CSV table of C-alpha atoms in Angstrom, one decimal:
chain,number,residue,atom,x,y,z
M,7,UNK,CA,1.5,-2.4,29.9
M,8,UNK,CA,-0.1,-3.9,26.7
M,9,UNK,CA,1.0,-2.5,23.7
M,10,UNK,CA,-0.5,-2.2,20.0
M,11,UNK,CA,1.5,-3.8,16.8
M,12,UNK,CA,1.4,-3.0,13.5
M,13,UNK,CA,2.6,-6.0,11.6
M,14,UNK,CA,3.4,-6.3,7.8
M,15,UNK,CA,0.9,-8.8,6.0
M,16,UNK,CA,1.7,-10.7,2.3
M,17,UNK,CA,1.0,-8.1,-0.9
M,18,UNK,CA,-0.1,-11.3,-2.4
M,19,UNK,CA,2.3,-14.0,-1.4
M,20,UNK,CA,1.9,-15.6,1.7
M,21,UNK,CA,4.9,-16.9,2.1
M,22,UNK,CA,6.6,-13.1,2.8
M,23,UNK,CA,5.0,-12.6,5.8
M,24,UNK,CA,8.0,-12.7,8.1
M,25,UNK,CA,8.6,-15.2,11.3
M,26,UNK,CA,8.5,-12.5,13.7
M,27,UNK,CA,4.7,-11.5,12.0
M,28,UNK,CA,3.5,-15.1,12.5
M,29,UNK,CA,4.4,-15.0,16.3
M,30,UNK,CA,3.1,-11.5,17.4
M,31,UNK,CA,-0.2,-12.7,16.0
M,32,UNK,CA,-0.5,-15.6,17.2
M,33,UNK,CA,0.3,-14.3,21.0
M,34,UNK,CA,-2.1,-11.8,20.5
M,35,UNK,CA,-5.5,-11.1,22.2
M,36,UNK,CA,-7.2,-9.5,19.5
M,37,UNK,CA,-6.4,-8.4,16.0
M,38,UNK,CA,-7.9,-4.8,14.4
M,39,UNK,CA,-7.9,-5.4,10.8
M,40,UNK,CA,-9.0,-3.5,7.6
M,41,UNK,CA,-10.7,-6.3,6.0
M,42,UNK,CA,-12.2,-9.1,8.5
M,43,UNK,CA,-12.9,-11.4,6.0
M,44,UNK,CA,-9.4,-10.7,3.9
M,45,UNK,CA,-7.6,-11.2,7.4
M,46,UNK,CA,-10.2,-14.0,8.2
M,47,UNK,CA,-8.2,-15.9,5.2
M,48,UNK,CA,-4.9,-15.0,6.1
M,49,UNK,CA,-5.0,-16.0,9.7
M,50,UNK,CA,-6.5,-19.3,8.5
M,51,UNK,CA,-3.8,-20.2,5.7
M,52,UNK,CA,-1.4,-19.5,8.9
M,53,UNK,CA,-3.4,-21.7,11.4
M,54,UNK,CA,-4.0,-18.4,13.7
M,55,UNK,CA,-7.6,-18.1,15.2
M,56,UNK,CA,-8.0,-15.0,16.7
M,57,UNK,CA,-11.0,-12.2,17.7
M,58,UNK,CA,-11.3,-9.7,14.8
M,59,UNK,CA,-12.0,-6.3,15.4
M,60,UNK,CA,-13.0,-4.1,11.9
M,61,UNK,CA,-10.9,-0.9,12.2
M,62,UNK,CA,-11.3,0.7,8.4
M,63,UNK,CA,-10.7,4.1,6.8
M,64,UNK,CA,-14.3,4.6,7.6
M,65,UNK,CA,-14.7,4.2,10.9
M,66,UNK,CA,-11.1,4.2,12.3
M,67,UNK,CA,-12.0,7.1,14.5
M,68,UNK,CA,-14.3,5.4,16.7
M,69,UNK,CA,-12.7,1.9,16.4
M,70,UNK,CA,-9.9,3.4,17.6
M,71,UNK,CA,-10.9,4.5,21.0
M,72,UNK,CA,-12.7,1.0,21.7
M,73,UNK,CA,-9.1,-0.3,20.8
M,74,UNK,CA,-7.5,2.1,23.6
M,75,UNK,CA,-10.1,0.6,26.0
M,76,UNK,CA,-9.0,-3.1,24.8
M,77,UNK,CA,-5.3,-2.1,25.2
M,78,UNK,CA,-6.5,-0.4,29.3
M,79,UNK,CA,-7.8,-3.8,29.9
M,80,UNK,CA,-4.3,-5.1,29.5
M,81,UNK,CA,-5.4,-6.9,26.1
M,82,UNK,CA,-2.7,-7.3,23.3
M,83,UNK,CA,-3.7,-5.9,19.9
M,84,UNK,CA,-2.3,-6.1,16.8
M,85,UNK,CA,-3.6,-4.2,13.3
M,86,UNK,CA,-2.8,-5.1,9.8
M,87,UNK,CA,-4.3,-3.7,6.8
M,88,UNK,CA,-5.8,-5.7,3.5
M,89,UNK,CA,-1.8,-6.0,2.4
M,90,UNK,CA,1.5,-4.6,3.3
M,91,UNK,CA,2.6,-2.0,5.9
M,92,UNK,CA,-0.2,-0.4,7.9
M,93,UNK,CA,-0.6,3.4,7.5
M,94,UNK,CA,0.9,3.7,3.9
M,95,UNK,CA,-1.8,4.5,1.8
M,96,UNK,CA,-4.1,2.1,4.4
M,97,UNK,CA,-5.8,2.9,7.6
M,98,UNK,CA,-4.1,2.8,10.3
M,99,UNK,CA,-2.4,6.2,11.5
M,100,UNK,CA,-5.8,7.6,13.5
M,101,UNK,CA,-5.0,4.1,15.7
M,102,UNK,CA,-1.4,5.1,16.2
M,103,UNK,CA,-1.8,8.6,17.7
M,104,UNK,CA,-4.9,7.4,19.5
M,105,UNK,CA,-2.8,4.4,21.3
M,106,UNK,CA,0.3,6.9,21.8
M,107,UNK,CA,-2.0,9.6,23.2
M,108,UNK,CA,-3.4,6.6,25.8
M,109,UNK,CA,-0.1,6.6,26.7
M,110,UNK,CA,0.2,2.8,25.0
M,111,UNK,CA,3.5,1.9,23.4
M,112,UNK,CA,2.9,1.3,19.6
M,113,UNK,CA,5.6,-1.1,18.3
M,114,UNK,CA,6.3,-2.1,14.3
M,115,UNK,CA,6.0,-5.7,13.2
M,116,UNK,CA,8.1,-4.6,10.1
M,117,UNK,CA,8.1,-6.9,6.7
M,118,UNK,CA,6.4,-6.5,2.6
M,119,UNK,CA,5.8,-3.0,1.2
M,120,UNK,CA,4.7,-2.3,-2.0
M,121,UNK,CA,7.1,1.1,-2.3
M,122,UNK,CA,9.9,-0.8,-0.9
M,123,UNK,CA,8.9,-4.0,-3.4
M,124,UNK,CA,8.8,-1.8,-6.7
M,125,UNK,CA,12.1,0.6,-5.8
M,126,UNK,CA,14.2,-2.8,-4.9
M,127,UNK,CA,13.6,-4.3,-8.9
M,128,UNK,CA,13.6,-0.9,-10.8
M,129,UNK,CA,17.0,-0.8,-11.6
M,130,UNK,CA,17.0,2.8,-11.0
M,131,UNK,CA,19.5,4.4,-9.1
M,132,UNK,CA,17.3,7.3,-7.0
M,133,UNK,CA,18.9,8.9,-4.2
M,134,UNK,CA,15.4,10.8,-3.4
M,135,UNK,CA,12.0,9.0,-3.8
M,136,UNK,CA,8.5,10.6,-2.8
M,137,UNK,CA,5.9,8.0,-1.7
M,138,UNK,CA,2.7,9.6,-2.8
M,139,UNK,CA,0.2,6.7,-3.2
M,140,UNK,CA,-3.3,7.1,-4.5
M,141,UNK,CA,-3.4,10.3,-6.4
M,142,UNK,CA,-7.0,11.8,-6.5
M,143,UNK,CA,-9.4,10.3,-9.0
M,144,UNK,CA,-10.8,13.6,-10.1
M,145,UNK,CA,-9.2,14.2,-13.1
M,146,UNK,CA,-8.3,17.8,-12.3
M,147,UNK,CA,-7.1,17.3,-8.5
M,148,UNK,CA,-4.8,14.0,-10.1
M,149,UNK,CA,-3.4,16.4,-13.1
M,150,UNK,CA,-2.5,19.0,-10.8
M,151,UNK,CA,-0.8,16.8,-8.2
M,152,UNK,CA,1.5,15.2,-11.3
M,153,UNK,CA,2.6,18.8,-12.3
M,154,UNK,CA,3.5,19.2,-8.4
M,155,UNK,CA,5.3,16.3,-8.3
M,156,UNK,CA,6.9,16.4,-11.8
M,157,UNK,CA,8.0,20.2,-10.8
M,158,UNK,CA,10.6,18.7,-8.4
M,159,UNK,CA,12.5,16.7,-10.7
M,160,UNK,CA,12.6,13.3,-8.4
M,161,UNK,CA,11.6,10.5,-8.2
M,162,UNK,CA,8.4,9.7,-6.9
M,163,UNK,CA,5.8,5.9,-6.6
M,164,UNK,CA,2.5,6.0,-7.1
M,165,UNK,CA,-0.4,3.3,-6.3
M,166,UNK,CA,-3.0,2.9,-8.9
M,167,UNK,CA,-6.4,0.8,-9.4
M,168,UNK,CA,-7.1,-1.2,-12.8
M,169,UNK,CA,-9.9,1.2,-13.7
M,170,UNK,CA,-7.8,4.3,-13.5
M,171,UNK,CA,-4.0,3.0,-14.7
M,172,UNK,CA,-4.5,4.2,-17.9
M,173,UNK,CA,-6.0,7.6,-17.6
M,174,UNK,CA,-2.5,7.8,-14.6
M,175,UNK,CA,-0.4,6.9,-17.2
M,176,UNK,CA,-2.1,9.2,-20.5
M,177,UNK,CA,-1.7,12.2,-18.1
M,178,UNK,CA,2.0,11.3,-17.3
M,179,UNK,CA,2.5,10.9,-21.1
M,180,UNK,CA,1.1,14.4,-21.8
M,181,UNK,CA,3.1,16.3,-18.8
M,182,UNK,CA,6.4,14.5,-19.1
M,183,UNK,CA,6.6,11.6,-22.0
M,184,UNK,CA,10.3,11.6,-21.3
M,185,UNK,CA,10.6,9.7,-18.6
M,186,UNK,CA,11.3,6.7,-17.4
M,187,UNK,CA,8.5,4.5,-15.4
M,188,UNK,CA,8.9,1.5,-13.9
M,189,UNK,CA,5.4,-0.5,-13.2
M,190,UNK,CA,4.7,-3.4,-11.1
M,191,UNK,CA,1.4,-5.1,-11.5
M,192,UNK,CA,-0.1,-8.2,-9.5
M,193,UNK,CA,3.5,-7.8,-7.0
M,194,UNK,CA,4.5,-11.3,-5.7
M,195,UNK,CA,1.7,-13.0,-6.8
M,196,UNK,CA,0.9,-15.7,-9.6
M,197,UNK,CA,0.9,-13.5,-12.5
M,198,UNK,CA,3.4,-10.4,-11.4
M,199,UNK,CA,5.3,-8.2,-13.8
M,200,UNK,CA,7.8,-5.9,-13.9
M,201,UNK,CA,7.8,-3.6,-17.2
M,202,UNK,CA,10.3,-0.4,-17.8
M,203,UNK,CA,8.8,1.6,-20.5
M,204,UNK,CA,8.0,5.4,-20.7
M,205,UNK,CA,4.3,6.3,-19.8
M,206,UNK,CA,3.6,6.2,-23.7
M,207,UNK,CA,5.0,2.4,-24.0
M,208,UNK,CA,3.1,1.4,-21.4
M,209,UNK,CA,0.0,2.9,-22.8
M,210,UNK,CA,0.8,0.8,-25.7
M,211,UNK,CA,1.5,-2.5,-24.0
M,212,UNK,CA,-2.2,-2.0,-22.0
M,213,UNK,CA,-3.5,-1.4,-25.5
M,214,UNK,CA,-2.8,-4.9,-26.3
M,215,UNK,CA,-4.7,-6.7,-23.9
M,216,UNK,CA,-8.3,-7.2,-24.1
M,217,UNK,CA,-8.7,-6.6,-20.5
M,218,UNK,CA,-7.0,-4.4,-17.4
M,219,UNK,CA,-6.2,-6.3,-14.0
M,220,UNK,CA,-4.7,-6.1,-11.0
M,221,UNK,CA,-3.2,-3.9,-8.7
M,222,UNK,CA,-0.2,-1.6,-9.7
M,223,UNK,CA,2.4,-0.2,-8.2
M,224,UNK,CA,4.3,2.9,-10.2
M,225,UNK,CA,7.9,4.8,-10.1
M,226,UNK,CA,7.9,7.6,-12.3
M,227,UNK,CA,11.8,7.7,-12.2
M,228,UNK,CA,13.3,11.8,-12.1
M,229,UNK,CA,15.5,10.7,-15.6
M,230,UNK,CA,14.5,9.9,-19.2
M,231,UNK,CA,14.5,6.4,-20.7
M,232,UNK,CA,17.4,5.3,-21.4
C-alpha cells in the first residue's frame, strides 16, 4: 500500500536536510508541497526532479483528497512545507487525517525544526516548553494569548514575522519585563543570531538597526534574566 511522508526540509541551510530526507524524495512519485516554486529550488540544489503538487493552508482541504486518490492509485507521496517539520505552524495536518482516514499509512521523514533549533542553543534549562507559534496579529487576540501563556509560569516559543517582532516583544516587555528571552533570527543561515536579553534589551538592540529582517524564532523562558 503506498503511503504518504512528511519529511523535514532545511530552515535555511541546505546542508541539514538529513540522508534519509534526500532518499524518500527521490523514490517518490509525487511531492505535495507548500511552496512549488520554494520546493522547485530545493529539489533542484538536491538534483531531485519530481511532479509538484501545491497543497497550502489555503487549499489543503481539497488538495488533500486529490492526494488520497494519488495515494489509491498506489502512487508514493511525500509533503514538505516552505521549511522545517510539516504541520508545526505549516500546513500539513488536514493531509494527515485525510490519508489516515483513507486508511493510508502516514510515516515521518524526521530532521530540522525551528522549536527544536532555538531550545537546543538557549542555554536554558526548561523541563516544560509550550510550542505556540504564530500568535494572532490582532493586537488584542495576541495580548490576550501572552497573559494566557505568561499565567502558567513556563516556558513557552513563539514564531514571529519582521513586521510584527517588535510590537511581540513591546507587549512581552509590558506583561512580564522580567524575563528571560532567548531569540533566534535568520536560524542556520548566512547571517543567524542568537541573542539572550529580556524583551526590553531586545527592544533596544532592534532599535539600533536601521532596518528589521528575517525570520525569528522566540523562547520566552518561565525565569528572570539572570
Amino acid at each position: 500500500m503506498a503511503a504518504l511522508y512528511l519529511v523535514a526540509t532545511p530552515l535555511g541551510n541546505l546542508g541539514d536536510i538529513t540522508l534519509r530526507g534526500v532518499e524518500t524524495l527521490k523514490r517518490m512519485d509525487l511531492v505535495a508541497c507548500e511552496d512549488t516554486r520554494r520546493t522547485l529550488k530545493l529539489l533542484n540544489a538536491l538534483g531531485i526532479k519530481k511532479q509538484l503538487v501545491s497543497c497550502r493552508a489555503e487549499n489543503e482541504p481539497v488538495v488533500a483528497k486529490r492526494i488520497c486518490e494519488l495515494l489509491a492509485e498506489g502512487r508514493e507521496v511525500a509533503y514538505v512545507s516552505d521549511a522545517g517539520t510539516p504541520a508545526l505552524s505549516d500546513p500539513g495536518a488536514i493531509l494527515v487525517r485525510e490519508a489516515r482516514a483513507g486508511g493510508f499509512p502516514v510515516l515521518p521523514v524526521p530532521g530540522v525544526s525551528a522549536f527544536a533549533t532555538i531550545v537546543s542553543v538557549s542555554g536554558l534549562s526548561e523541563k516544560t516548553i509550550t510550542f505556540e507559534g504564530f500568535l494572532s496579529p490582532k493586537p488584542g487576540k495576541r495580548r490576550r494569548r501572552l497573559t494566557e501563556l505568561l499565567s502558567r509560569e513556563e516556558a513557552f516559543v513563539l514564531y514571529e514575522s519582521p513586521y510584527r517582532i517588535v510590537k511581540l516583544l513591546s507587549d512581552l516587555a509590558d506583561l512580564s519585563p522580567e524575563r528571560a528571552i532567548v531569540v533566534g533570527r535568520e536560524m542556520t543561515k548566512i547571517h543567524e543570531e542568537y541573542r539572550l536579553d529580556s524583551a526590553e534589551g531586545h527592544l533596544r538592540e532592534l532599535g539600533e538597526r536601521q532596518k528589521v529582517v528575517g525570520e525569528f524564532t522566540v523562547l520566552v523562558s518561565s525565569n528572570k534574566m539572570p
